[in-house]
XYZ file of C-alpha atoms in Angstrom:
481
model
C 70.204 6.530 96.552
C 68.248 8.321 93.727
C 67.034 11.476 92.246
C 63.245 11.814 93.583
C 64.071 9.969 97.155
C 62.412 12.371 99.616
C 64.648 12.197 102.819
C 63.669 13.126 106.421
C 60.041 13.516 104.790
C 60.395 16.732 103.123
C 64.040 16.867 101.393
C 63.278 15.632 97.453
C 66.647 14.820 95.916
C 67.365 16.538 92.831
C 70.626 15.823 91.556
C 73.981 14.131 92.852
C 76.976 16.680 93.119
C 79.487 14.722 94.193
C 80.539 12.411 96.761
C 83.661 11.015 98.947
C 85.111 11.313 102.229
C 81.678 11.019 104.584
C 79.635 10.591 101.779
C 77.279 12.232 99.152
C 76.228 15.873 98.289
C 72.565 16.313 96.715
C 70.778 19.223 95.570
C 67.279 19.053 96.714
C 64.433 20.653 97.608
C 62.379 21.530 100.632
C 58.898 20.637 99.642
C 57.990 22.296 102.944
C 59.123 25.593 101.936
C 59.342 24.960 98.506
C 63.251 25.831 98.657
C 66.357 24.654 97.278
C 68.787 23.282 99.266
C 71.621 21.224 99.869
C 71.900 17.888 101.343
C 74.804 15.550 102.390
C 74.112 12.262 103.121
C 76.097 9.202 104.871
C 77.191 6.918 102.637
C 75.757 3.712 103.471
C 78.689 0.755 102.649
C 81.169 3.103 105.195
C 79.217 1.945 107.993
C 80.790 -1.753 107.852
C 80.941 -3.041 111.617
C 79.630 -2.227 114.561
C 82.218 -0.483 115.908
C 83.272 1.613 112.362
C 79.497 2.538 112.145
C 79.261 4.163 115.952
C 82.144 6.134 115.190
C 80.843 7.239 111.872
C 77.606 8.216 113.286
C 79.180 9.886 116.204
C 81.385 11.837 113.654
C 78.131 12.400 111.509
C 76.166 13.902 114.560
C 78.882 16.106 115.334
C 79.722 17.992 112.204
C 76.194 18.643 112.450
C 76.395 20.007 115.495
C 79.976 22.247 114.755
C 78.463 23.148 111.658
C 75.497 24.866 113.174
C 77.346 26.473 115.740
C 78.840 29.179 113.657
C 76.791 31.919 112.113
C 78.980 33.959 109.646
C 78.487 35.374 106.299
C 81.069 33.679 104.704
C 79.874 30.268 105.601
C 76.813 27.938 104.982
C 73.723 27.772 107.023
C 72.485 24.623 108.158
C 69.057 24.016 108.002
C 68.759 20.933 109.176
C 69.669 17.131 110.541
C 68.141 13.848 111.039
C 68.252 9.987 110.464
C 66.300 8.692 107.323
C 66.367 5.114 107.215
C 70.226 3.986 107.497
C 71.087 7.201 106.337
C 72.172 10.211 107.884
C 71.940 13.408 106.670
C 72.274 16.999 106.645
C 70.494 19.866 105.215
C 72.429 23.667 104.490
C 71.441 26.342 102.786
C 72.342 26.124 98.769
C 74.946 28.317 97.257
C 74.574 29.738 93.761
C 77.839 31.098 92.026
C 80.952 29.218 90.827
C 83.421 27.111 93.060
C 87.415 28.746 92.813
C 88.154 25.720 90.929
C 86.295 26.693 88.213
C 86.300 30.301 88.845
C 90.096 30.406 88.569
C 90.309 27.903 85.315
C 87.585 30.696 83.871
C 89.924 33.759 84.511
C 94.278 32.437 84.058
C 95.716 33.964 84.560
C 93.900 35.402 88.290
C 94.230 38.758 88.655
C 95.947 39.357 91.954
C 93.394 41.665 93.393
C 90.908 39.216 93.056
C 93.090 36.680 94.871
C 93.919 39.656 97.768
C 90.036 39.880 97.991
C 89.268 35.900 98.308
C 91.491 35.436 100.836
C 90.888 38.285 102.875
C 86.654 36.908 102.717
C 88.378 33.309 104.036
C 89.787 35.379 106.908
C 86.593 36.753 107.795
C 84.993 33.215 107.939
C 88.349 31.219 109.151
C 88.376 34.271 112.284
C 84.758 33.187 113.213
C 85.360 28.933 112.833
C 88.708 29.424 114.902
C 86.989 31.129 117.489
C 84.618 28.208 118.033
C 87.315 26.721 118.049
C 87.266 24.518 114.748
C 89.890 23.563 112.420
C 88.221 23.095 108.584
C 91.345 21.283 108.012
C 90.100 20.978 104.086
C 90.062 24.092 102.824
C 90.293 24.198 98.683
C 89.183 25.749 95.700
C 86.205 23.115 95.737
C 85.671 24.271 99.362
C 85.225 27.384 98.278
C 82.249 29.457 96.210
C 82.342 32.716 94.698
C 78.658 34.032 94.434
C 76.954 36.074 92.076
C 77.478 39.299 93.468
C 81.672 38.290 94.000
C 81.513 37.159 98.118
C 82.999 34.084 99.180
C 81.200 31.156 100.970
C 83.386 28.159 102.649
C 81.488 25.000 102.129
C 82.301 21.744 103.969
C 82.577 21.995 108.073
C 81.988 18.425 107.653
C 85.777 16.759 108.591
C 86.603 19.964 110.765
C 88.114 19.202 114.281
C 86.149 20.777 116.997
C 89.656 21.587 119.627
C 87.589 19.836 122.783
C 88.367 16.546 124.411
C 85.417 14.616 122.976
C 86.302 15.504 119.435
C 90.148 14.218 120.454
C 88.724 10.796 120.834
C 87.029 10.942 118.041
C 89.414 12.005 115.469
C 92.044 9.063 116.726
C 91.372 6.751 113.674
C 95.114 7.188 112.057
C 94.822 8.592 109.143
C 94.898 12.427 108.223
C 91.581 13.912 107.175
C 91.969 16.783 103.996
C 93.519 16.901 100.739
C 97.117 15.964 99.914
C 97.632 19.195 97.503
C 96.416 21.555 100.187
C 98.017 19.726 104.008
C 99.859 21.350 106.254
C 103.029 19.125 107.409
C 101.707 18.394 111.035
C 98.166 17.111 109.537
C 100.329 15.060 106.973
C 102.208 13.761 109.952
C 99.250 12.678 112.030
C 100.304 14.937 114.783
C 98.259 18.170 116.389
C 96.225 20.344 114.352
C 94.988 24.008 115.076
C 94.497 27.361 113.085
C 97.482 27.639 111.744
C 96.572 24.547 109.867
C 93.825 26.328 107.860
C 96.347 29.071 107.928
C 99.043 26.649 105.722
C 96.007 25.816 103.173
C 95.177 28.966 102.784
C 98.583 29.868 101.655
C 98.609 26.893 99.362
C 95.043 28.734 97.880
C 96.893 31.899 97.620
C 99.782 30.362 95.744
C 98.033 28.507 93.792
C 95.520 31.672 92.527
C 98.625 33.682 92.183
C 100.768 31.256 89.870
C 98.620 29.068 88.563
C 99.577 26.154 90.475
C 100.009 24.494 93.535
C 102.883 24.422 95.276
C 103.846 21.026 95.527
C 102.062 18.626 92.931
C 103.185 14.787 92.571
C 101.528 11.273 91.110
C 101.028 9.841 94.355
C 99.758 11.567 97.766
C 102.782 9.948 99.262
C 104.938 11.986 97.231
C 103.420 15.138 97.729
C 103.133 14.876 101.644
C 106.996 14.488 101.558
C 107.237 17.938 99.075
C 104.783 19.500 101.952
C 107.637 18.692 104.869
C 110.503 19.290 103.316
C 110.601 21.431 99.797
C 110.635 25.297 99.179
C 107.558 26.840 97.685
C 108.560 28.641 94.664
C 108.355 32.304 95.508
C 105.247 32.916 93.239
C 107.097 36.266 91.254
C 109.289 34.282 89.668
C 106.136 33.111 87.632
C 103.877 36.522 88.271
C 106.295 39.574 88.625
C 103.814 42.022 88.886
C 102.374 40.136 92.425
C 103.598 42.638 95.134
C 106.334 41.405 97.213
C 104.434 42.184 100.122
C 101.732 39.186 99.174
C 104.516 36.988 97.691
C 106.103 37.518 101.406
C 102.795 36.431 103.176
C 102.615 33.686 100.661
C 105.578 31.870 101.695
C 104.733 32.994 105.576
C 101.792 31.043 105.541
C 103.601 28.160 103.832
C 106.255 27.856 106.881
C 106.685 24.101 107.792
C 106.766 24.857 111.420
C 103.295 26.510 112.209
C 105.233 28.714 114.932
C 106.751 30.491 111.849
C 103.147 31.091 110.308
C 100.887 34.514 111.206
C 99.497 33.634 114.363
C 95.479 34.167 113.096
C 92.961 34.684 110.068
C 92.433 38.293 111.805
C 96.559 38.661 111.490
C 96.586 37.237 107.765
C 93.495 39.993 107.224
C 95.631 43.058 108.408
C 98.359 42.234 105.990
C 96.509 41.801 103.019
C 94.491 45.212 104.194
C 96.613 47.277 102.422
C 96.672 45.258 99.205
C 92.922 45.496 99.006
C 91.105 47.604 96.129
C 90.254 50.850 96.690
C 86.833 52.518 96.444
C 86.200 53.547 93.133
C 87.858 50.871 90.774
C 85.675 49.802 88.769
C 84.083 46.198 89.164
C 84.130 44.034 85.997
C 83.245 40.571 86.098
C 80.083 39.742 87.930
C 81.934 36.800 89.771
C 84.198 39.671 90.933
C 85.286 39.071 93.985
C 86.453 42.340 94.731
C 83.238 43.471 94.632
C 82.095 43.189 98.306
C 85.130 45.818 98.765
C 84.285 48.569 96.131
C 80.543 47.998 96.472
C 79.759 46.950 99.520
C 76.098 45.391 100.176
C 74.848 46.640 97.114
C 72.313 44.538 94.851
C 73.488 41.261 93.119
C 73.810 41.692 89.023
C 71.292 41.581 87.084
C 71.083 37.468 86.411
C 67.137 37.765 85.677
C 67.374 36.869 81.262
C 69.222 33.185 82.624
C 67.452 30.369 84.637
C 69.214 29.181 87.528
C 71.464 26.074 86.919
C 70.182 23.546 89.166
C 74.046 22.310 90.162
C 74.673 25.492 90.855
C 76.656 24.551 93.978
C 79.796 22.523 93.824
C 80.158 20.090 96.751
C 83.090 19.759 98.449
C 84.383 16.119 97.571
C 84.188 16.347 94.009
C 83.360 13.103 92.046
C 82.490 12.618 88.602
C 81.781 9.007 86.806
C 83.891 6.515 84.439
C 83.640 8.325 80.781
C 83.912 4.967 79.716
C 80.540 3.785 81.143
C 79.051 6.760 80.703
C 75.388 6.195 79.434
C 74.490 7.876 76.039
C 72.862 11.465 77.554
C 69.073 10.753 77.400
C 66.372 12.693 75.102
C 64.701 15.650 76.646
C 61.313 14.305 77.632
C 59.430 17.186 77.587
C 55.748 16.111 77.842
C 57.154 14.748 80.976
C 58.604 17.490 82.210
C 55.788 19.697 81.580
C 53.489 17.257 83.409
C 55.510 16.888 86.684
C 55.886 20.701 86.536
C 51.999 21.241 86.601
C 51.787 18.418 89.250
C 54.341 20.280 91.529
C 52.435 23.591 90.392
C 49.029 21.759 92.123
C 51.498 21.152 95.294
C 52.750 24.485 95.810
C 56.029 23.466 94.975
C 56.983 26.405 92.713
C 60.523 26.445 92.570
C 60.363 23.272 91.840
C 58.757 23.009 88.853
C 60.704 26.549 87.398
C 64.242 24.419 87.565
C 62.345 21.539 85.733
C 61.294 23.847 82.775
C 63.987 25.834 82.814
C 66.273 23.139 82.544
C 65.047 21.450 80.041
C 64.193 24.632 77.617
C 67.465 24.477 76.029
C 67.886 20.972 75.465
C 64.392 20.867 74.146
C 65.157 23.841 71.535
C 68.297 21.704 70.420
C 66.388 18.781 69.568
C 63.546 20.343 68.422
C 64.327 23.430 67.439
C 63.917 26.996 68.936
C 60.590 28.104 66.818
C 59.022 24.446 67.310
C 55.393 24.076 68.446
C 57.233 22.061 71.244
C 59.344 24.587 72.567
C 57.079 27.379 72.091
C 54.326 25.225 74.350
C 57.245 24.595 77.207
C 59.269 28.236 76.762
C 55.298 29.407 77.557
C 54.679 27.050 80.322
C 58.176 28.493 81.949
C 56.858 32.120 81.482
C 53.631 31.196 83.400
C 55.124 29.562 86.007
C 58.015 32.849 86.380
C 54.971 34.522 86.829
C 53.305 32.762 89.409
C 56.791 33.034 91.508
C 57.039 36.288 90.877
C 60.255 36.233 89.061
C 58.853 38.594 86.728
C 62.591 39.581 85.368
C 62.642 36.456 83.832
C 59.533 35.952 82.597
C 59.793 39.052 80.740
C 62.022 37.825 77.819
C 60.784 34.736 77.758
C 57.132 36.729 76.749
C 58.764 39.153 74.275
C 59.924 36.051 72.457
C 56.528 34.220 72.625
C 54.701 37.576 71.490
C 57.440 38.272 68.445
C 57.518 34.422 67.687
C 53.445 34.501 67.375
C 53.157 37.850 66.134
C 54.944 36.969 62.946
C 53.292 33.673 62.119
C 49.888 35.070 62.637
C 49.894 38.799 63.091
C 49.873 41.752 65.545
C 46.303 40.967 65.900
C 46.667 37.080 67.085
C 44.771 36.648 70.248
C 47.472 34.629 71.394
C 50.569 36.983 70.621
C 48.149 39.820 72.492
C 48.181 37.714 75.920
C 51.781 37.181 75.473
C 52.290 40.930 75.188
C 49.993 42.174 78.355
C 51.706 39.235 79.992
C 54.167 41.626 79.178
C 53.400 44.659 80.287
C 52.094 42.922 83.759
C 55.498 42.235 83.970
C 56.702 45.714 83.087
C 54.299 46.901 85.652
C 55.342 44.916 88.949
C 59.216 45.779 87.879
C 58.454 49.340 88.164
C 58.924 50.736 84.705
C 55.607 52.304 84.481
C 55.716 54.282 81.552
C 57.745 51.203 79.586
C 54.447 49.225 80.858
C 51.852 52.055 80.087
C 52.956 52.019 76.238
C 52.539 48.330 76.093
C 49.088 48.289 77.630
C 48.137 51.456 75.149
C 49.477 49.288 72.126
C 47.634 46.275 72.629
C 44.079 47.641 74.015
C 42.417 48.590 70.454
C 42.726 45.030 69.790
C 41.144 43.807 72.653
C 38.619 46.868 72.119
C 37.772 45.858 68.780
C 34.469 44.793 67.450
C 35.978 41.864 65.950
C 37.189 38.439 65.789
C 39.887 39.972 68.632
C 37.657 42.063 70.889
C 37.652 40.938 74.640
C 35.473 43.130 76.388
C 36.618 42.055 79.985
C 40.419 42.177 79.226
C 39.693 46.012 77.437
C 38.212 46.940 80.631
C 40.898 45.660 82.695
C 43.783 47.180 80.550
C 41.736 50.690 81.061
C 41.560 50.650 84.750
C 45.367 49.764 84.567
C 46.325 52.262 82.381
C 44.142 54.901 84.854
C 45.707 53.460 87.764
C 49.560 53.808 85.885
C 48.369 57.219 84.903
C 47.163 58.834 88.240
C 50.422 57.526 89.136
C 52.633 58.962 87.271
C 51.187 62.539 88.335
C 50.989 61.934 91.426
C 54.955 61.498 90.906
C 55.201 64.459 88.777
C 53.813 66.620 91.592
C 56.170 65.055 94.231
């Protein structure tokens, strides 16, 4: 499989996030609604045998179906499902924001109340995939994404245990599905799983937020699954004094060998951490914060307009990465290229699309190259045209104040070119809102475009008039309201 393989006829593969377990995880785009999104897709040398490869299917076809059956916040849509070929795959929605891998190795040591506030989003989502019922049986940090505006999203239904007799069959294969680090003892033993198996992980999350570590850690899986059934956690206060007792006391609660000992749901495990939760009116710091859903509930994402999207901007859940020792040199920005398949997917429709292109290659390009480089200034202008024509006109914005500064001090305020860049500009200004930001700028540039000389554009003067008219009647009609 490879980057540019459209699958189910509309999916284009973009970039491989990781793979393991069932098989890969793609970003990709929907050419049909010129979306991003994320794709998983059956690996093809698992399905050795005729027997191994109806199971695997089976399996396949019904963590499509589990996944789609629950519709919560907190967890990923699925868009889609289909055969392509040998392959299977599935299509869900793609999540922007930072798995709590990362997100914790960013902030160590965690602030507690941003632990209190991740898990109490997991109980949300864990109350609505019990009540299927499903068991994720693999929830992890890399299972886990913190968005931009600090909720959490569980990724990866995909090896979750649907508690009906058909999935009982299916799940008889011997061998435990999750993660060593994060298994309750009965899923390490092979023997029944249910909530409180999710409930155990979770408490392995929690500890591991709160000190830093997981709870039981070893060189071989073996050795950790016999830490799991029959070693102490270490209270995490010993290593965090400040944690409350009260969430050092659910900690080890939900770390109880016997599940029987465990809170008996996600909506139990939600009422104790309840009172632990921020209150209204603390402030909210960190845009990954997730504490804010709590203090600012459904109010606008942060402002992330000045920085292109990353296009891996969602982890997978099986994480893999390749050998640094055969790791190819990283290739030259091609940006001729890049500008040309942009303007092809530009004739398609396909805006999205082409912005990731540009915008991911913009900063490898001004490495190479340079940032004031006739290169970069062609592709940085290429990327403001096409934020325009999405209508991300937050972005384009800066990108145009640097083309218009850049050109206006090479050639001068009069430059025909730095004058587009700058009522670029003020468009911008204009369908953002800020009309009197966007009435100076038009006012600034129209005596050029008025004048007589090698500058004057009689057709853009007029236009620029009946703007600044429009922006003016406007604002009095405001002034009167």
């Amino acid at each position: 499989m490879s980057a540019g393989r459209v699958v189910g006829g509309r999916y284009e593969l973009a970039a491989l996030l990781g793979q393991g377990g069932m098989g890969q995880v793609w970003t990709a785009y929907d050419q049909r609604l010129d979306r991003r999104v994320a794709v998983k897709l059956l690996r093809p040398d698992l399905v050795a045998g005729a027997s191994a490869a109806d199971e695997t299917r089976r399996r396949f076809v019904r963590e499509c179906r589990v996944t789609a059956q629950v519709d919560h916040p907190g967890l990923v849509t699925v868009h889609d499902a289909g055969s392509d070929g040998d392959d299977l795959y599935l299509v869900m929605q793609h999540v922007e924001g930072a798995d709590l891998a990362d997100h914790l190795a960013e902030h160590e040591p965690y602030p507690w109340p941003w632990a209190v506030a991740v898990a109490a989003q997991l109980c949300a989502a864990l109350s609505a995939v019990h009540a299927v019922p499903i068991v994720h049986r693999d929830l992890k940090p890399r299972n886990v994404m913190v968005r931009p505006d600090g909720t959490v999203t569980v990724l990866d239904l995909g090896v979750a245990s649907v508690l009906d007799h058909d999935t009982t069959r299916l799940t008889r294969t011997g061998s435990p599905i999750g993660s060593p680090a994060y298994m309750a003892p009965e899923q390490a033993m092979g023997g029944a799983v249910g909530p409180s198996t999710d409930l155990y992980a979770l408490g392995v999350l929690l500890h591991e937020l709160l000190s830093g570590n997981v709870p039981f850690a070893g060189s071989t899986a073996l050795g950790v699954l016999h830490r799991h059934l029959y070693e102490p956690p270490l209270p995490v206060r010993q290593v965090r004094p400040e944690v409350p007792e009260a969430l050092e006391a659910l900690v080890l609660r939900l770390l109880a060998k016997d599940p029987a000992h465990r809170p008996g749901s996600a909506q139990e495990v939600y009422e104790a951490l309840a009172p632990l939760l921020p209150v209204r009116g603390t402030p909210v710091g960190h845009p990954l914060d997730p504490t804010r859903p709590f203090l600012r509930p459904h109010a606008p994402w942060p402002d992330r307009a000045a920085t292109p999207p990353p296009v891996h901007a969602q982890p997978p859940a099986p994480q893999w990465a390749p050998d640094p020792g055969s790791a190819p040199a990283p290739a030259q920005p091609d940006v001729a290229g890049a500008v040309d398949e942009a303007k092809r997917l530009l004739g398609e429709g396909r805006i999205t699309q082409a912005v990731d292109i540009l915008g991911a290659i913009l900063p490898a390009a001004a490495e190479r190259h340079g940032e004031g480089s006739p290169v970069v200034r062609i592709l940085r202008k290429q990327y403001a045209a096409t934020l325009m024509d999405d209508g991300q006109y937050r972005r384009a914005l800066p990108e145009l104040r640097r083309l218009a500064e850049e050109r206006a001090a090479e050639a001068g305020p009069a430059d025909p070119q730095a004058l587009a860049f700058r009522h670029d500009a003020a468009l911008c200004l204009e369908q953002l809102g800020d009309g009197p930001a966007a009435l100076a700028e038009y006012r600034a540039v129209l005596p050029y475009f008025e004048s007589p000389y090698g500058t004057g554009d009689p057709a853009r003067a007029a236009e620029i008039r009946r703007r600044v008219d429009q922006l003016l009647r406007l604002t009095a009609i405001a002034g009167r309201s």
